[in-house]
Amino acid sequence: MKVAALFLALAGSAAAFAPAAPAKAGSQLAASPLDGMAGSTAPIPNFDPLNLATSGSDETLAWYRAAELKHGRCAMVATTGYLVNAAGIHFPGMLSAKEGISFESLSTMKPLDAWAAVPDAGKAQILLTIFIAEMVTEAQGTHYTKGGDLPTMVFPPIDFSGVSEDVLAKKRNAELNNGRLAMIAIMSFISATNIPGSVPALVGNPAF
């Protein structure tokens, strides 16, 4: 299941909620880059200690937001997959009958070891899926760096046309904040698995 977690994490154009469109390129974004953007919430709104929001153009900021969104989505799926596998749940059967690799055997390995054990043909399929997902999301309509919508779900698409703006804004903030937490979580999980004692809160936990 760790392989499944890595696969789902890497396939990460999937999302729970469609994000808000970035502001059009212009003086409004340049004057106050983070004001009004989804994800700028309490307790630390406009958190940007490295001043990345002003490190480039409006298009750069839109690219940063899309990257954060995609990485957050990947991390949420990866974290969920890791926890499911830690609970002893994995796919039945064989990943590769020819090479004698079962999902159960992969579930006993560390994530990086499990990835290494996947046959080259399986890795190629995963990478191809990532490539297709990226191409689909990057090629839809006007690109987000040109004022279009940020990347949305590849499959299945979700229709939020009947959702009020207030509810949608809350969901966008929740998706971004949950994604940020998940990025910290999955990095902590992998660190704890590969570097014993690196995450004190997870020391002694049998899942790591």
mmCIF file of C-alpha atoms in Angstrom:
data_model
loop_
_atom_site.group_PDB
_atom_site.id
_atom_site.type_symbol
_atom_site.label_atom_id
_atom_site.label_comp_id
_atom_site.label_asym_id
_atom_site.label_seq_id
_atom_site.Cartn_x
_atom_site.Cartn_y
_atom_site.Cartn_z
ATOM 1 C CA MET A 1 0.000 0.000 0.000
ATOM 2 C CA LYS A 2 2.996 2.285 0.404
ATOM 3 C CA VAL A 3 3.467 1.923 -3.342
ATOM 4 C CA ALA A 4 -0.173 2.857 -3.768
ATOM 5 C CA ALA A 5 0.380 5.880 -1.561
ATOM 6 C CA LEU A 6 3.370 6.974 -3.631
ATOM 7 C CA PHE A 7 1.471 6.403 -6.869
ATOM 8 C CA LEU A 8 -1.537 8.380 -5.717
ATOM 9 C CA ALA A 9 0.663 11.095 -4.311
ATOM 10 C CA LEU A 10 2.590 11.452 -7.546
ATOM 11 C CA ALA A 11 -0.549 11.417 -9.627
ATOM 12 C CA GLY A 12 -1.438 14.542 -7.734
ATOM 13 C CA SER A 13 -3.515 16.680 -9.983
ATOM 14 C CA ALA A 14 -6.531 15.189 -8.215
ATOM 15 C CA ALA A 15 -8.264 17.506 -5.800
ATOM 16 C CA ALA A 16 -11.174 17.769 -3.463
ATOM 17 C CA PHE A 17 -12.062 21.340 -4.330
ATOM 18 C CA ALA A 18 -11.646 23.604 -7.300
ATOM 19 C CA PRO A 19 -9.385 26.534 -6.374
ATOM 20 C CA ALA A 20 -10.052 30.184 -6.877
ATOM 21 C CA ALA A 21 -8.779 31.795 -10.035
ATOM 22 C CA PRO A 22 -5.719 33.976 -9.457
ATOM 23 C CA ALA A 23 -6.066 37.692 -9.913
ATOM 24 C CA LYS A 24 -5.488 39.043 -13.375
ATOM 25 C CA ALA A 25 -2.052 40.373 -14.063
ATOM 26 C CA GLY A 26 -2.082 44.019 -13.126
ATOM 27 C CA SER A 27 -1.588 46.635 -10.471
ATOM 28 C CA GLN A 28 -3.973 45.051 -7.929
ATOM 29 C CA LEU A 29 -1.851 41.920 -7.499
ATOM 30 C CA ALA A 30 1.420 43.837 -7.620
ATOM 31 C CA ALA A 31 0.307 46.370 -4.982
ATOM 32 C CA SER A 32 -0.609 43.748 -2.385
ATOM 33 C CA PRO A 33 0.205 40.252 -3.657
ATOM 34 C CA LEU A 34 -1.260 38.160 -0.833
ATOM 35 C CA ASP A 35 -4.260 40.252 0.214
ATOM 36 C CA GLY A 36 -7.459 38.472 -0.717
ATOM 37 C CA MET A 37 -5.762 35.311 -1.950
ATOM 38 C CA ALA A 38 -7.220 31.991 -0.841
ATOM 39 C CA GLY A 39 -5.196 30.455 1.969
ATOM 40 C CA SER A 40 -4.308 33.759 3.616
ATOM 41 C CA THR A 41 -6.019 32.919 6.900
ATOM 42 C CA ALA A 42 -5.622 33.251 10.659
ATOM 43 C CA PRO A 43 -3.581 32.857 12.767
ATOM 44 C CA ILE A 44 -0.838 34.076 10.382
ATOM 45 C CA PRO A 45 -2.356 35.720 7.298
ATOM 46 C CA ASN A 46 -0.008 36.723 4.487
ATOM 47 C CA PHE A 47 2.764 34.546 5.945
ATOM 48 C CA ASP A 48 5.707 35.052 3.583
ATOM 49 C CA PRO A 49 8.978 35.397 5.546
ATOM 50 C CA LEU A 50 11.121 34.961 2.411
ATOM 51 C CA ASN A 51 9.108 37.524 0.410
ATOM 52 C CA LEU A 52 8.481 35.009 -2.354
ATOM 53 C CA ALA A 53 5.280 36.810 -3.321
ATOM 54 C CA THR A 54 7.314 39.769 -4.528
ATOM 55 C CA SER A 55 10.235 37.808 -5.962
ATOM 56 C CA GLY A 56 8.858 37.914 -9.488
ATOM 57 C CA SER A 57 5.939 38.932 -11.652
ATOM 58 C CA ASP A 58 2.222 38.314 -11.186
ATOM 59 C CA GLU A 59 2.679 35.236 -13.373
ATOM 60 C CA THR A 60 5.366 33.961 -10.994
ATOM 61 C CA LEU A 61 3.025 34.336 -8.025
ATOM 62 C CA ALA A 62 0.300 32.433 -9.886
ATOM 63 C CA TRP A 63 2.802 29.664 -10.613
ATOM 64 C CA TYR A 64 3.791 29.530 -6.932
ATOM 65 C CA ARG A 65 0.153 29.189 -5.932
ATOM 66 C CA ALA A 66 -0.456 26.398 -8.452
ATOM 67 C CA ALA A 67 2.661 24.578 -7.235
ATOM 68 C CA GLU A 68 1.542 24.875 -3.607
ATOM 69 C CA LEU A 69 -1.910 23.627 -4.515
ATOM 70 C CA LYS A 70 -0.635 20.586 -6.415
ATOM 71 C CA HIS A 71 1.931 19.665 -3.791
ATOM 72 C CA GLY A 72 -0.698 19.997 -1.075
ATOM 73 C CA ARG A 73 -3.054 17.698 -2.938
ATOM 74 C CA CYS A 74 -0.295 15.136 -3.471
ATOM 75 C CA ALA A 75 0.637 15.307 0.202
ATOM 76 C CA MET A 76 -2.948 14.823 1.394
ATOM 77 C CA VAL A 77 -3.314 11.650 -0.656
ATOM 78 C CA ALA A 78 0.160 10.444 0.351
ATOM 79 C CA THR A 79 -0.516 11.023 4.050
ATOM 80 C CA THR A 80 -3.833 9.193 3.832
ATOM 81 C CA GLY A 81 -2.222 6.306 1.969
ATOM 82 C CA TYR A 82 0.579 6.038 4.483
ATOM 83 C CA LEU A 83 -1.857 5.918 7.396
ATOM 84 C CA VAL A 84 -4.021 3.321 5.657
ATOM 85 C CA ASN A 85 -0.966 1.152 5.042
ATOM 86 C CA ALA A 86 0.175 1.636 8.647
ATOM 87 C CA ALA A 87 -3.204 0.274 9.725
ATOM 88 C CA GLY A 88 -2.386 -2.955 7.884
ATOM 89 C CA ILE A 89 -4.615 -2.328 4.869
ATOM 90 C CA HIS A 90 -3.189 -2.994 1.405
ATOM 91 C CA PHE A 91 -4.274 -4.188 -2.015
ATOM 92 C CA PRO A 92 -4.733 -7.962 -2.345
ATOM 93 C CA GLY A 93 -2.898 -10.109 -4.839
ATOM 94 C CA MET A 94 0.251 -9.535 -6.829
ATOM 95 C CA LEU A 95 1.776 -6.360 -8.150
ATOM 96 C CA SER A 96 3.880 -8.481 -10.498
ATOM 97 C CA ALA A 97 3.208 -12.207 -10.707
ATOM 98 C CA LYS A 98 6.115 -12.578 -13.132
ATOM 99 C CA GLU A 99 8.611 -11.190 -10.624
ATOM 100 C CA GLY A 100 6.847 -12.559 -7.550
ATOM 101 C CA ILE A 101 6.121 -9.167 -5.981
ATOM 102 C CA SER A 102 2.948 -8.972 -3.919
ATOM 103 C CA PHE A 103 1.273 -5.901 -2.483
ATOM 104 C CA GLU A 104 1.597 -7.506 0.933
ATOM 105 C CA SER A 105 5.381 -7.733 0.600
ATOM 106 C CA LEU A 106 5.603 -4.090 -0.439
ATOM 107 C CA SER A 107 3.470 -3.069 2.539
ATOM 108 C CA THR A 108 6.199 -4.279 4.903
ATOM 109 C CA MET A 109 8.873 -2.058 3.334
ATOM 110 C CA LYS A 110 9.823 1.550 3.863
ATOM 111 C CA PRO A 111 8.355 3.854 1.182
ATOM 112 C CA LEU A 112 11.618 4.370 -0.712
ATOM 113 C CA ASP A 113 12.423 0.651 -0.550
ATOM 114 C CA ALA A 114 8.940 -0.173 -1.809
ATOM 115 C CA TRP A 115 9.399 2.182 -4.760
ATOM 116 C CA ALA A 116 12.757 0.591 -5.548
ATOM 117 C CA ALA A 117 11.113 -2.849 -5.535
ATOM 118 C CA VAL A 118 8.506 -1.878 -8.134
ATOM 119 C CA PRO A 119 9.463 -3.299 -11.563
ATOM 120 C CA ASP A 120 10.686 -0.809 -14.152
ATOM 121 C CA ALA A 121 7.544 -1.335 -16.224
ATOM 122 C CA GLY A 122 5.424 -0.371 -13.223
ATOM 123 C CA LYS A 123 7.477 2.756 -12.593
ATOM 124 C CA ALA A 124 7.103 3.711 -16.247
ATOM 125 C CA GLN A 125 3.317 3.395 -15.996
ATOM 126 C CA ILE A 126 3.256 5.602 -12.887
ATOM 127 C CA LEU A 127 5.436 8.269 -14.504
ATOM 128 C CA LEU A 128 3.332 8.171 -17.674
ATOM 129 C CA THR A 129 0.186 8.701 -15.597
ATOM 130 C CA ILE A 130 1.814 11.705 -13.922
ATOM 131 C CA PHE A 131 2.804 13.128 -17.301
ATOM 132 C CA ILE A 132 -0.703 12.756 -18.725
ATOM 133 C CA ALA A 133 -2.304 14.297 -15.625
ATOM 134 C CA GLU A 134 0.060 17.261 -15.806
ATOM 135 C CA MET A 135 -0.555 17.771 -19.511
ATOM 136 C CA VAL A 136 -4.323 17.685 -19.032
ATOM 137 C CA THR A 137 -4.346 20.202 -16.182
ATOM 138 C CA GLU A 138 -1.816 22.527 -17.807
ATOM 139 C CA ALA A 139 -3.595 22.547 -21.166
ATOM 140 C CA GLN A 140 -7.119 23.411 -19.997
ATOM 141 C CA GLY A 141 -8.313 26.788 -21.251
ATOM 142 C CA THR A 142 -6.343 29.923 -20.423
ATOM 143 C CA HIS A 143 -3.236 29.074 -18.419
ATOM 144 C CA TYR A 144 -3.258 30.178 -14.780
ATOM 145 C CA THR A 145 -0.168 32.321 -15.301
ATOM 146 C CA LYS A 146 -2.196 34.273 -17.848
ATOM 147 C CA GLY A 147 -5.187 34.872 -15.592
ATOM 148 C CA GLY A 148 -6.998 31.560 -16.060
ATOM 149 C CA ASP A 149 -8.244 29.149 -13.403
ATOM 150 C CA LEU A 150 -5.800 27.260 -11.232
ATOM 151 C CA PRO A 151 -5.423 23.487 -11.877
ATOM 152 C CA THR A 152 -8.566 21.518 -11.097
ATOM 153 C CA MET A 153 -9.404 17.853 -10.765
ATOM 154 C CA VAL A 154 -8.474 15.583 -13.650
ATOM 155 C CA PHE A 155 -10.898 12.718 -13.011
ATOM 156 C CA PRO A 156 -13.673 12.705 -12.111
ATOM 157 C CA PRO A 157 -14.494 16.396 -12.517
ATOM 158 C CA ILE A 158 -16.537 17.975 -9.735
ATOM 159 C CA ASP A 159 -19.149 20.635 -10.442
ATOM 160 C CA PHE A 160 -19.186 23.438 -7.876
ATOM 161 C CA SER A 161 -21.484 25.702 -9.883
ATOM 162 C CA GLY A 162 -24.265 25.329 -7.320
ATOM 163 C CA VAL A 163 -22.058 26.214 -4.346
ATOM 164 C CA SER A 164 -22.278 29.726 -2.930
ATOM 165 C CA GLU A 165 -19.191 31.953 -3.061
ATOM 166 C CA ASP A 166 -18.907 32.045 0.739
ATOM 167 C CA VAL A 167 -18.964 28.264 1.053
ATOM 168 C CA LEU A 168 -16.580 27.869 -1.878
ATOM 169 C CA ALA A 169 -14.131 30.350 -0.360
ATOM 170 C CA LYS A 170 -14.179 28.387 2.909
ATOM 171 C CA LYS A 171 -13.509 25.140 1.043
ATOM 172 C CA ARG A 172 -10.620 26.716 -0.881
ATOM 173 C CA ASN A 173 -9.010 27.908 2.341
ATOM 174 C CA ALA A 174 -9.545 24.486 3.924
ATOM 175 C CA GLU A 175 -7.955 22.706 0.966
ATOM 176 C CA LEU A 176 -4.862 24.902 1.038
ATOM 177 C CA ASN A 177 -4.422 24.751 4.811
ATOM 178 C CA ASN A 178 -4.995 20.998 4.934
ATOM 179 C CA GLY A 179 -2.499 20.594 2.099
ATOM 180 C CA ARG A 180 0.119 22.585 3.991
ATOM 181 C CA LEU A 181 -0.343 20.422 7.072
ATOM 182 C CA ALA A 182 -0.208 17.265 4.951
ATOM 183 C CA MET A 183 3.100 18.342 3.380
ATOM 184 C CA ILE A 184 4.601 18.631 6.853
ATOM 185 C CA ALA A 185 3.023 15.308 7.859
ATOM 186 C CA ILE A 186 4.289 13.218 4.941
ATOM 187 C CA MET A 187 7.791 14.700 5.234
ATOM 188 C CA SER A 188 7.731 13.801 8.930
ATOM 189 C CA PHE A 189 6.530 10.266 8.189
ATOM 190 C CA ILE A 190 9.271 9.615 5.654
ATOM 191 C CA SER A 191 11.932 11.174 7.886
ATOM 192 C CA ALA A 192 10.821 9.076 10.847
ATOM 193 C CA THR A 193 10.885 5.930 8.715
ATOM 194 C CA ASN A 194 14.337 6.471 7.235
ATOM 195 C CA ILE A 195 16.100 8.398 10.035
ATOM 196 C CA PRO A 196 15.241 6.877 13.424
ATOM 197 C CA GLY A 197 14.686 9.499 16.091
ATOM 198 C CA SER A 198 14.422 12.386 13.632
ATOM 199 C CA VAL A 199 10.793 13.051 14.599
ATOM 200 C CA PRO A 200 10.515 12.761 18.418
ATOM 201 C CA ALA A 201 6.710 12.648 18.357
ATOM 202 C CA LEU A 202 6.827 9.444 16.296
ATOM 203 C CA VAL A 203 9.546 7.611 18.232
ATOM 204 C CA GLY A 204 8.278 4.197 19.337
ATOM 205 C CA ASN A 205 5.338 4.207 16.949
ATOM 206 C CA PRO A 206 5.263 0.798 15.210
ATOM 207 C CA ALA A 207 4.099 2.384 11.954
ATOM 208 C CA PHE A 208 7.507 4.045 11.600
#
